[in-house]
XYZ file of C-alpha atoms in Angstrom:
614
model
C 32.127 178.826 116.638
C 32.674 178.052 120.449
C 34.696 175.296 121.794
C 32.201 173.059 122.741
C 29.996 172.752 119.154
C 33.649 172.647 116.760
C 33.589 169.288 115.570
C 36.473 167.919 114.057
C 36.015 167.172 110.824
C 39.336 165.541 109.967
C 38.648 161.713 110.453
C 34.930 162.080 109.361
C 36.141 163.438 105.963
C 38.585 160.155 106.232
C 35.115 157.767 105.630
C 32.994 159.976 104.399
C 32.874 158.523 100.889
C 32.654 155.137 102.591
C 29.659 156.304 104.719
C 27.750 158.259 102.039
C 28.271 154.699 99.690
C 26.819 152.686 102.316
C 23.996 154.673 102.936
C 23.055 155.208 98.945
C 23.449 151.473 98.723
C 20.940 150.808 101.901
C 18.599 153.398 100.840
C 18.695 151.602 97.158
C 18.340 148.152 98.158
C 15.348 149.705 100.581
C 13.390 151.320 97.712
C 13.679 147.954 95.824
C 12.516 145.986 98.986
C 9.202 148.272 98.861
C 9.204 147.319 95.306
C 8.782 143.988 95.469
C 12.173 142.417 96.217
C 11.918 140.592 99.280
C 15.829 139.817 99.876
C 16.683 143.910 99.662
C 15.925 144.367 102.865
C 18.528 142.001 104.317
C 21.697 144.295 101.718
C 20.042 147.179 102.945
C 20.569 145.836 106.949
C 24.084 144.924 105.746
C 24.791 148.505 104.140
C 23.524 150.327 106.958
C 25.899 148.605 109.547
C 28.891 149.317 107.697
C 27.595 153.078 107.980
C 27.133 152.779 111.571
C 30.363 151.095 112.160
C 32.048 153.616 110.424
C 30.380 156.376 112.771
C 31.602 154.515 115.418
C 34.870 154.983 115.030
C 34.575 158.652 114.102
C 32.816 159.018 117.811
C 29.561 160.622 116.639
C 27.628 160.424 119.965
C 24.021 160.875 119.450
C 24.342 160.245 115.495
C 24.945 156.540 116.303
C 22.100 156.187 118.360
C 19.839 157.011 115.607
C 21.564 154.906 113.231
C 20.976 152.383 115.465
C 17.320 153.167 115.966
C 17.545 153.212 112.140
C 19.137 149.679 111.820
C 16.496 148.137 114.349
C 13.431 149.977 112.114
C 15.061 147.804 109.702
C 14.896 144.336 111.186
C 11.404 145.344 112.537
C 10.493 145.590 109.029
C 12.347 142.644 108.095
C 10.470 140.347 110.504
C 7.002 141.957 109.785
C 6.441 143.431 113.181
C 6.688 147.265 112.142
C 3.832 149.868 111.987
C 2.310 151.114 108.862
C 4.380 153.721 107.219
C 7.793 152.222 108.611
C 9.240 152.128 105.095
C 8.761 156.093 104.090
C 10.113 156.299 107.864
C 12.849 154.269 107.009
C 14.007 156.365 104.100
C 13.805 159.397 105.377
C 16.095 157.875 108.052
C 18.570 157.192 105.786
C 18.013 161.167 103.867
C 18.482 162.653 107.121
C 21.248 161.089 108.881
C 23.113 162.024 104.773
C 21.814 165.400 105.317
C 23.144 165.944 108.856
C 26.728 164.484 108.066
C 26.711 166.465 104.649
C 25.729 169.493 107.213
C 29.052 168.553 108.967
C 31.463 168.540 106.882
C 29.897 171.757 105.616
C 31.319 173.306 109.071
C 27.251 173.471 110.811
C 27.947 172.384 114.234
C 27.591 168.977 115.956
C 24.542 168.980 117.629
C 22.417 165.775 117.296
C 19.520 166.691 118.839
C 18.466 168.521 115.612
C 17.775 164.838 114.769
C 15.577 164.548 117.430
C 12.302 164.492 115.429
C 13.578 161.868 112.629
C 14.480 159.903 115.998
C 11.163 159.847 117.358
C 10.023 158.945 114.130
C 11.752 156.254 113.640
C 11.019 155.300 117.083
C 7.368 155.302 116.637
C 7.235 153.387 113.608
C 9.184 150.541 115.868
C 7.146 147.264 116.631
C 5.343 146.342 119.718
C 6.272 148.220 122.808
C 8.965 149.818 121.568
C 7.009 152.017 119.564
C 4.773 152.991 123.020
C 8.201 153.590 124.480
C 9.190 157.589 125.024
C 12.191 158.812 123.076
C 13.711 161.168 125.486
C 16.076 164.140 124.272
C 18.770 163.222 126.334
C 19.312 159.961 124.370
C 21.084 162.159 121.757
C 22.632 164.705 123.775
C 26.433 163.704 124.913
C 28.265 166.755 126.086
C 31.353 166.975 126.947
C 32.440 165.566 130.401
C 35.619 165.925 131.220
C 34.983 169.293 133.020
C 36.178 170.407 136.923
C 33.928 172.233 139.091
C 35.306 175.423 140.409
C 38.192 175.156 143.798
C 36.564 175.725 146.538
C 37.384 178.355 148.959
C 36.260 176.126 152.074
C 37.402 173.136 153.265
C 35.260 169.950 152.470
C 33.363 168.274 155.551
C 34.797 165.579 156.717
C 32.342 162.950 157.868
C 33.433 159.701 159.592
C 32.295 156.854 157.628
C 29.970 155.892 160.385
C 28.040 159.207 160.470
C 27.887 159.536 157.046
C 24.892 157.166 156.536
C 22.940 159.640 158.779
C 24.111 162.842 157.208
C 22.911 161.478 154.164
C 19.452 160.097 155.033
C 18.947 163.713 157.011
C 19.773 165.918 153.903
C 17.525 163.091 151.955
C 14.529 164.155 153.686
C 15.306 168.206 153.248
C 15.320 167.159 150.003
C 12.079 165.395 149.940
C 10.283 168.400 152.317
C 11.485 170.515 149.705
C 10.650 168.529 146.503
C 6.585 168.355 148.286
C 6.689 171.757 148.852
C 7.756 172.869 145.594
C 5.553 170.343 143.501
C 2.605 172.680 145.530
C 3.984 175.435 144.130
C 5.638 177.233 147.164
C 9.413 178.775 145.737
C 10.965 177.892 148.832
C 10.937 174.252 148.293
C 13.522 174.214 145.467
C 15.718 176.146 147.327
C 16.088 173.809 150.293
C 16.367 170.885 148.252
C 19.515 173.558 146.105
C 20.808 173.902 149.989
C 19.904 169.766 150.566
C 22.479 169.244 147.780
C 24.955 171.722 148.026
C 25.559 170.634 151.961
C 26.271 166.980 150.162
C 28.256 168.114 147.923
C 30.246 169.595 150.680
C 31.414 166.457 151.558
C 32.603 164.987 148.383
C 36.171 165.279 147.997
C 37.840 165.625 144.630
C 35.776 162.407 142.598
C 33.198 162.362 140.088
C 30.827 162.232 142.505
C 31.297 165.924 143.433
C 31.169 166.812 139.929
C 27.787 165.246 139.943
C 26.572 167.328 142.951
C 27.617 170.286 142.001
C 26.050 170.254 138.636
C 22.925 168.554 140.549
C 23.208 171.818 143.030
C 23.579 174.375 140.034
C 20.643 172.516 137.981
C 18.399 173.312 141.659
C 19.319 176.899 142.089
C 18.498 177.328 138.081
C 15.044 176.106 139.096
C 14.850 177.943 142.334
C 15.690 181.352 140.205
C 13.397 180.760 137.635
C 15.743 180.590 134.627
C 14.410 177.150 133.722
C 11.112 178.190 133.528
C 10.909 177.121 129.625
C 11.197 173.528 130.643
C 8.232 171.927 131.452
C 7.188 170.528 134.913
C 6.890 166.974 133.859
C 10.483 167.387 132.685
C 12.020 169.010 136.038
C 9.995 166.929 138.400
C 11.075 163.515 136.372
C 15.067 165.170 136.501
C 14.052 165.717 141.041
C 12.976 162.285 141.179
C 16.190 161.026 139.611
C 18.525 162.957 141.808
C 16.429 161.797 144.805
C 17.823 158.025 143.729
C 20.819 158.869 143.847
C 20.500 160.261 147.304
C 18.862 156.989 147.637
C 22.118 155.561 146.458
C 24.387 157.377 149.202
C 22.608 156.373 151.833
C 22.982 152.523 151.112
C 26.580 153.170 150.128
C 26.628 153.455 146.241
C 29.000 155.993 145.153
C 28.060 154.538 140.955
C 27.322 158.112 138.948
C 25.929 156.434 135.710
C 26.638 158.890 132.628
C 23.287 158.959 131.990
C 22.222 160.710 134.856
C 25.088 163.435 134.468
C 23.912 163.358 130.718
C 20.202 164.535 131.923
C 21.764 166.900 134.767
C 23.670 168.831 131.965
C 20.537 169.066 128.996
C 18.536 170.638 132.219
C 21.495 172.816 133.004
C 21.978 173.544 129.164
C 18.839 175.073 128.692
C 18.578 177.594 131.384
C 18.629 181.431 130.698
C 20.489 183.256 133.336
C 18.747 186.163 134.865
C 20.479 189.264 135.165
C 23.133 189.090 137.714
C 22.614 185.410 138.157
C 26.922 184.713 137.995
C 26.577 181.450 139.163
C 24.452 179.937 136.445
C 26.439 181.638 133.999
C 29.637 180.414 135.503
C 28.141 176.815 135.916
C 27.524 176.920 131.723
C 30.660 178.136 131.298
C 32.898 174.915 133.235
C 30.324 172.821 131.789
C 30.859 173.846 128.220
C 27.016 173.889 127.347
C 27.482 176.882 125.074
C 25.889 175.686 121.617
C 25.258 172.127 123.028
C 21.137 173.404 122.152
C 19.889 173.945 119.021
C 18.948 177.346 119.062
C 15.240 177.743 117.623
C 15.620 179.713 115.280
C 17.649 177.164 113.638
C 15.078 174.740 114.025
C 12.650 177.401 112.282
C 15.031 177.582 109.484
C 15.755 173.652 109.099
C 11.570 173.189 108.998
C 11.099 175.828 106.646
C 13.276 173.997 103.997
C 11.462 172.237 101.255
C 11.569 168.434 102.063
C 13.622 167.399 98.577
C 16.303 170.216 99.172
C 18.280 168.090 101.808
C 18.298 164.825 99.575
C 18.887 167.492 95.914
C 22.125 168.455 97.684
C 23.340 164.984 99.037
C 22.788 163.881 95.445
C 24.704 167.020 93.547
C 27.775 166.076 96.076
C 27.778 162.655 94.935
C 27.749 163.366 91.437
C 29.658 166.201 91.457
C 32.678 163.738 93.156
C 31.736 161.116 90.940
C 31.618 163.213 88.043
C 35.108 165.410 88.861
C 36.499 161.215 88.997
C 35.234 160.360 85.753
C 36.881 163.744 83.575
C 39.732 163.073 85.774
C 40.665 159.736 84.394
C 39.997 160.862 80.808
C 36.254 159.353 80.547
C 37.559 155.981 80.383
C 35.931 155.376 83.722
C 32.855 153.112 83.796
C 31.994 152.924 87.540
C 32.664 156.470 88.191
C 29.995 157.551 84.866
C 27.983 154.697 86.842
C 28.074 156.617 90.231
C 27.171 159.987 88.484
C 24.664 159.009 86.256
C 22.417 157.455 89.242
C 23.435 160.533 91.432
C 22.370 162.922 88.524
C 19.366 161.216 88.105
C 18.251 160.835 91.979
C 19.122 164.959 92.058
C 16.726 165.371 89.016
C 14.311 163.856 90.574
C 14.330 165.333 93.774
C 15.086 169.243 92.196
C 11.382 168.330 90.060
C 9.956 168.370 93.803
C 11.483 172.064 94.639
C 9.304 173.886 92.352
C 11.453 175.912 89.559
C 10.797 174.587 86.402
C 14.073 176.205 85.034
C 16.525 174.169 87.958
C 14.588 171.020 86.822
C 15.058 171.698 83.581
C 18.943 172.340 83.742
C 19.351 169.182 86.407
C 17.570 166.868 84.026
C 20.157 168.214 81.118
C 22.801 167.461 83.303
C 21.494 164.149 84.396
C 21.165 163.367 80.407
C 24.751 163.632 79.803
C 25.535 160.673 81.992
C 22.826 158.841 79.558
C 24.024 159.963 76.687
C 27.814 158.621 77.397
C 26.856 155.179 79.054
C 25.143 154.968 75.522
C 27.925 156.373 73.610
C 31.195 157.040 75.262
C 32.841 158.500 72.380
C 30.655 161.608 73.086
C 33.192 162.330 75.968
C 35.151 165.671 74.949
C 37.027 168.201 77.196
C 33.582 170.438 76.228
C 31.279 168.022 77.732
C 33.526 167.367 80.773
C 34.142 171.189 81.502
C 30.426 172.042 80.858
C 29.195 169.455 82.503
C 30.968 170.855 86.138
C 30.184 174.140 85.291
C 26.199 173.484 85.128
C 27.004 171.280 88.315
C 28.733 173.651 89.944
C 25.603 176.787 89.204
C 23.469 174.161 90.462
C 25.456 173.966 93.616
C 24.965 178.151 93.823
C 21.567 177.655 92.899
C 21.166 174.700 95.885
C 22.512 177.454 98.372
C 20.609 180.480 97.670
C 16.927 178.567 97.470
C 14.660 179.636 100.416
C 11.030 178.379 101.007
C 10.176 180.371 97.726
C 11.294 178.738 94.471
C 10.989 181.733 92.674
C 13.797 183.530 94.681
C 16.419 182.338 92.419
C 15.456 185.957 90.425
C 15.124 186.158 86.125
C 19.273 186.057 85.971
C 19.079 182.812 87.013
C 16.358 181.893 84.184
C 18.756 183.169 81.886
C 21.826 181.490 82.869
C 20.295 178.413 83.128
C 18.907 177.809 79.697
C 22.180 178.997 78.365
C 23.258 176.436 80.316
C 21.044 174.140 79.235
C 21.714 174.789 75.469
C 25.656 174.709 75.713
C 25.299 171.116 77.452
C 23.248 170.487 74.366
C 25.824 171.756 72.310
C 28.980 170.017 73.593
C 27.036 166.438 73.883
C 26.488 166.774 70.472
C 30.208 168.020 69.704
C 29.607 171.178 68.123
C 30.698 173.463 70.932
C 34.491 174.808 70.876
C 36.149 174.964 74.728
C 34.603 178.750 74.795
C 33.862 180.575 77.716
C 30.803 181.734 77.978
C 30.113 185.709 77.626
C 27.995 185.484 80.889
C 30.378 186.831 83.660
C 29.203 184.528 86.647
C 29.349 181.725 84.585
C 32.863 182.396 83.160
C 33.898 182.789 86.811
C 32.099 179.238 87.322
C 33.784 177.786 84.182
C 37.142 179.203 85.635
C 36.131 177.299 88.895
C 35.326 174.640 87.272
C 38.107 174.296 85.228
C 40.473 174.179 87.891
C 38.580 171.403 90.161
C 39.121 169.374 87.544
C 42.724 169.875 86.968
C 42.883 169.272 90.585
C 40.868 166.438 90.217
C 43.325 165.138 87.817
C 46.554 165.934 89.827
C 44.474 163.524 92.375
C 43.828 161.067 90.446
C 47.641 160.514 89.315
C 48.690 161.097 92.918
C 46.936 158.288 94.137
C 47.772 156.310 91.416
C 51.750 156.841 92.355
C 51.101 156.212 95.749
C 49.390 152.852 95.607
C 52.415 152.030 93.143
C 54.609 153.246 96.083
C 53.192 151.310 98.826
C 52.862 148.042 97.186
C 56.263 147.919 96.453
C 56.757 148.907 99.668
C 54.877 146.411 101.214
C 56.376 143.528 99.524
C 59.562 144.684 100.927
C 58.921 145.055 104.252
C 57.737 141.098 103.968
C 60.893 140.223 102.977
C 63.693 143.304 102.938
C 65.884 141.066 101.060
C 63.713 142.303 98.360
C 66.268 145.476 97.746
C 66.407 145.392 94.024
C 62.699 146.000 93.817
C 62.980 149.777 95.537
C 64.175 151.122 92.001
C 60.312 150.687 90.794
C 59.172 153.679 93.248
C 61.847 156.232 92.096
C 59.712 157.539 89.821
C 56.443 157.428 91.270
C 58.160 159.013 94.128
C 59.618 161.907 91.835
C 55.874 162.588 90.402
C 54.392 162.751 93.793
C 56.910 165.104 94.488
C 56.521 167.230 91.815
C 52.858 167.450 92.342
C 52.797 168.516 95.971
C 55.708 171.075 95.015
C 52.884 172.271 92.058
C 49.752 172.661 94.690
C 52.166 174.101 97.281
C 51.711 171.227 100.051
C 55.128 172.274 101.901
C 54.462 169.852 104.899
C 53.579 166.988 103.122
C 56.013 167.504 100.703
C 58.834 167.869 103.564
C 57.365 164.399 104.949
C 57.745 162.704 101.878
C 61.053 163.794 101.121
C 62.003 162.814 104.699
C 60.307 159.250 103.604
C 62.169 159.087 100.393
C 65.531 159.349 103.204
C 64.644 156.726 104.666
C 63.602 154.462 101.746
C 66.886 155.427 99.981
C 68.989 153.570 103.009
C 66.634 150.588 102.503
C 68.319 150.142 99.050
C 71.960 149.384 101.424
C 72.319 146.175 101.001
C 75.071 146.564 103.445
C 72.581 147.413 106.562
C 69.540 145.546 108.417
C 66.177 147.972 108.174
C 64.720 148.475 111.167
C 61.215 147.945 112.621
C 61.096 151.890 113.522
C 61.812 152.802 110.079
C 59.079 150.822 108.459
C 56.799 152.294 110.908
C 57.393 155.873 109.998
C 57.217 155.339 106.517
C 54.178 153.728 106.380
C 52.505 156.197 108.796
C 53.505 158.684 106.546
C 52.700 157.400 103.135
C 49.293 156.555 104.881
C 48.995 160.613 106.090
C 49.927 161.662 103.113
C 46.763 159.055 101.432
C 43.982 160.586 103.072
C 45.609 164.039 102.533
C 45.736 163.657 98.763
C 41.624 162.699 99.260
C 41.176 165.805 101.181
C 42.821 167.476 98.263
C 40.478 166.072 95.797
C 37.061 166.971 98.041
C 38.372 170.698 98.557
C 38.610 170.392 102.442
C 42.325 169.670 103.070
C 43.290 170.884 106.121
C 47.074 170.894 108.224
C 49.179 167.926 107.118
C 50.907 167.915 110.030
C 47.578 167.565 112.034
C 46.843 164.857 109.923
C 50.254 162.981 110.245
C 50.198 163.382 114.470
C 46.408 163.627 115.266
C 47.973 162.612 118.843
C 49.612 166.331 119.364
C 47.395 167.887 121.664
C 46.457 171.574 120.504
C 48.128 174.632 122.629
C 44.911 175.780 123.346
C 43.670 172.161 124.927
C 47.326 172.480 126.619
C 46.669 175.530 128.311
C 42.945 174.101 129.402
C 44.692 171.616 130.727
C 46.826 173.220 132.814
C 44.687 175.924 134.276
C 42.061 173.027 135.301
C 44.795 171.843 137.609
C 46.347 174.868 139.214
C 44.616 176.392 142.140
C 43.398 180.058 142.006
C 46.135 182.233 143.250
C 46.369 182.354 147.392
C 44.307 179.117 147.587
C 46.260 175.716 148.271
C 45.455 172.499 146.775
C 41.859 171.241 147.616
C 41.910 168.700 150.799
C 40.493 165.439 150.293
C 37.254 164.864 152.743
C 38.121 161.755 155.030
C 35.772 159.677 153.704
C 37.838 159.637 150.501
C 41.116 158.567 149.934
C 43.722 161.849 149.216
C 44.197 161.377 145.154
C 44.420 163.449 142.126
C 41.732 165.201 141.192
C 40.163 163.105 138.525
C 40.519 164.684 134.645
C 37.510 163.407 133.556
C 34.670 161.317 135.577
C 34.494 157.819 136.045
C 31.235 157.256 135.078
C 29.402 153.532 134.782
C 27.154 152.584 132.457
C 23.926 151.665 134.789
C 20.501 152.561 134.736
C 19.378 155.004 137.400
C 15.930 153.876 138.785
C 13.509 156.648 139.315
């Protein structure tokens, strides 16, 4: 994956639960609002902003703006000012912005313009003019901008402040010659108004503003060369008229670069296909970081082709395969995890009836039985039904991943499999299967599979149960450290937690929690004063080491360390870094033009949040 499109998946993963329960709750409280109850509507505003809070923190650009347009679908609806159809719009909302974070997680890469047609959607079920209003692409593109442009081997023009006004206004009308000529469809317009902007951004010394003008400059000489000739005219002439305001801008004095405007510079840049031998657009790309900023369309082909209940089937199967990995993990005694997976189980059902295989409905409504059958009964619970259970859950999950456009491409082993499936969930429910593995050898791989996520599961379960005893001790002594006698209740709990990371092999955290237990073993000196410090690297820590143990439990732990010092920046980023700031051999540092003050070159563009008027 290239640098641009890896996503981070760390402190998404750290709310992810949270986020997927808010959205199942809005979505819920949304289907019983179109069902009669009048006050849903206002839980299911509430849930959703908790989601979008949530994404707000984890800095999903792009995501957040369709959350938003989500949220204000919502209170159009509330008020009665939406259009007809808002409500299926509304929930579909809510499947696809699931879908896309499930996608996440799942390591597809961050590009939220592949929500671009639920966003329009949304958009256009809006009330009143809102709805009239054009969703533009570039509302949910936010690439990266913290890019340089490339040293340049000349020295910038210096302009004295009072010819600068009529440099400006001079280049200005080049530009708009140009523009005229090239909206009549002569070639050489678009390069003078490339040459229009390149002499400007000859005179901007190292600021944002030359970083705008020389993206402007490469986005004109992509036009003038033909490589954005899959971008329509309305498109390129709207981006023109928008650099020719900021022209506008220079001449009266402005220097504002609103990120918008780079935003739109860079989607025009991003989508242009070098011709051969055309360096410059390829280097331009490359500082920019566009790579895999588009969805390619093929993608797009393959998203569209999917059957319209297979994103919302898998959401569901997560939820109750978590829920249901929760419930065997704390012995079926659990009555709001068999909750969660029973409504989870039954929303899959329901949505794998839609996908056309009679056999995967049949085996998903089995599955989605069991959580009947216990809520009914709970002494039905058995270490049969609870490793049956996530071994039909986890062939489902194959059977999820292998489904095209044709339901019958699952093949006749899967027929097979899944009514033996089918009658061995019968079988344990009813308690008359032994703990057998079954003489099918992808499903005894899937029972092995099984069988281990929910020892993990387990070894979770405890963890976090020693933790939380850990910290609130821990907590009440660092309110009053006079407290010392208390700190023999975590030995323990401290020991287990140890022995579990030694089982799963979790060197680092282990290492940090024995350094922890150092420290918290001076606490119990009565004869010394804590300090602050100390209390701040435990806790940071045991709070590391809390969303660790969660990664643990959903399968996607990653480094510990990373996890503990998400500030350490990456040797890679380092290296970036440091090659952005040193001059190509034989060159010496870039001048500063006169009109600007000498400085640093800027690492990443000030950029103000203003509309540009076009």
């Amino acid at each position: 994956m290239n640098r641009r499109t890896e996503f981070d998946t760390g402190p998404l993963s750290w709310v992810k639960g949270e986020i997927d329960l808010s959205m199942q709750r809005g979505l819920e409280s949304l289907r019983a609002f179109a069902a009669g109850d009048a006050a849903q509507i206002k839980l299911a505003l509430a849930h959703l902003h908790q989601a979008h809070g949530a994404l707000q923190i984890v800095g999903l650009d792009g995501v957040t703006r369709v959350s938003e347009e989500l949220e204000a679908l919502l209170a159009d609806i509330e008020s009665g000012g939406a259009a007809s159809g808002a409500l299926a719009a509304a929930e579909r909302g809510f499947d696809g912005l699931c879908a896309y974070l499930d996608g996440l997680t799942a390591g597809t890469a961050h590009q939220a313009l592949r929500l671009l047609p639920l966003y329009r959607e949304l958009r256009s079920a809006r009330a009143g003019e809102v709805a009239a209003t054009e969703a533009e692409a570039v509302d949910l593109y936010f690439p990266k901008l913290g890019f340089r442009p490339p040293w340049r081997e000349k020295v910038p023009v210096q302009l004295h402040p009072e010819d600068a006004p009529r440099f400006f206004r001079e280049q200005r009308l080049r530009y708009q010659r140009g523009f005229l000529f090239w909206i009549k469809g002569e070639s050489s317009g678009a390069e003078d108004m490339r040459a229009a902007l390149e002499a400007i951004e000859q005179t901007q010394g190292p600021t944002a503003q030359r970083t705008f003008w020389w993206v402007a400059t490469a986005c004109l000489g992509a036009i003038a060369s033909g490589a954005l000739a899959e971008v329509s005219a309305t498109e390129l002439r709207r981006l023109c008229m928008r650099i020719e305001a900021q022209l506008r801008g220079l001449i009266e004095g402005s220097s504002n670069i609103t990120e918008r405007a780079m935003r739109e510079l860079l989607y025009v840049l991003a989508q242009a296909s070098p011709q051969p031998g055309d360096e410059a657009l390829r280097l331009a790309q490359e500082i920019c970081q566009l790579e895999g900023t588009i969805p390619r369309p093929e993608d797009a082909a393959a998203e569209a082709a999917e059957a319209p209940d297979l994103r919302p089937a898998r959401e569901q199967l997560v939820l109750a395969e978590e829920a249901w990995s929760r419930f065997a993990a704390e012995g079926g005694s659990g009555s709001e995890s068999l909750k969660a997976y029973t409504h989870a189980a039954t929303e899959y059902a329901r949505h794998a009836a839609r996908l056309g295989n009679p056999d995967l409905a049949a085996l998903a409504e089995q599955v989605s039985q069991i959580g009947q059958a216990l809520l009914a009964d709970a002494g039905k619970m058995s270490e049969a039904v609870a490793l049956e259970t996530a071994t039909a859950l986890l062939f489902l999950e194959n059977a999820l991943e292998n489904l095209t456009a044709d339901p019958a491409a699952l093949g006749e082993a899967f027929i097979e499999q899944s009514r033996f499936l089918c009658e061995r969930l019968e079988s344990a429910i009813a308690g008359n299967l032994l703990r057998t593995a079954p003489d099918i050898p992808l499903l005894d791989e899937m029972s092995r599979q099984a069988q281990e996520r929910l020892v993990t599961e387990q070894v979770v379960v405890e963890m976090q149960a020693n933790l939380r005893s850990v910290e609130e001790v821990l907590d009440a002594f660092f309110r009053d450290p006079s407290r010392h006698a208390s700190l023999a209740a975590i030995a323990k709990p401290l020991h287990q937690l140890t022995g579990a990371l030694d089982m799963l092999g979790e060197v680092d955290a282990r290492n940090a929690l024995a350094d922890s237990e150092a420290i918290i073993a001076r606490f119990a000196d009565t004869t010394r004063t804590p300090q602050h410090e100390e209390f701040e690297t435990v806790a940071r820590t045991l709070s590391a080491l809390g969303f660790h143990i969660a990664a643990i439990g959903r399968g996607d732990a990653s480094d510990f360390d990373a996890v503990l010092h998400p500030q350490r920046a990456r040797p890679e980023q380092e290296a970036l870094q440091a090659a952005a700031e040193t001059p190509p051999p034989g060159l010496p540092p870039e001048p500063a033009a006169a009109s600007a003050p000498a400085e640093q070159p800027a690492a990443v563009p000030v950029l103000v949040d203003e509309t540009v008027d076009a």
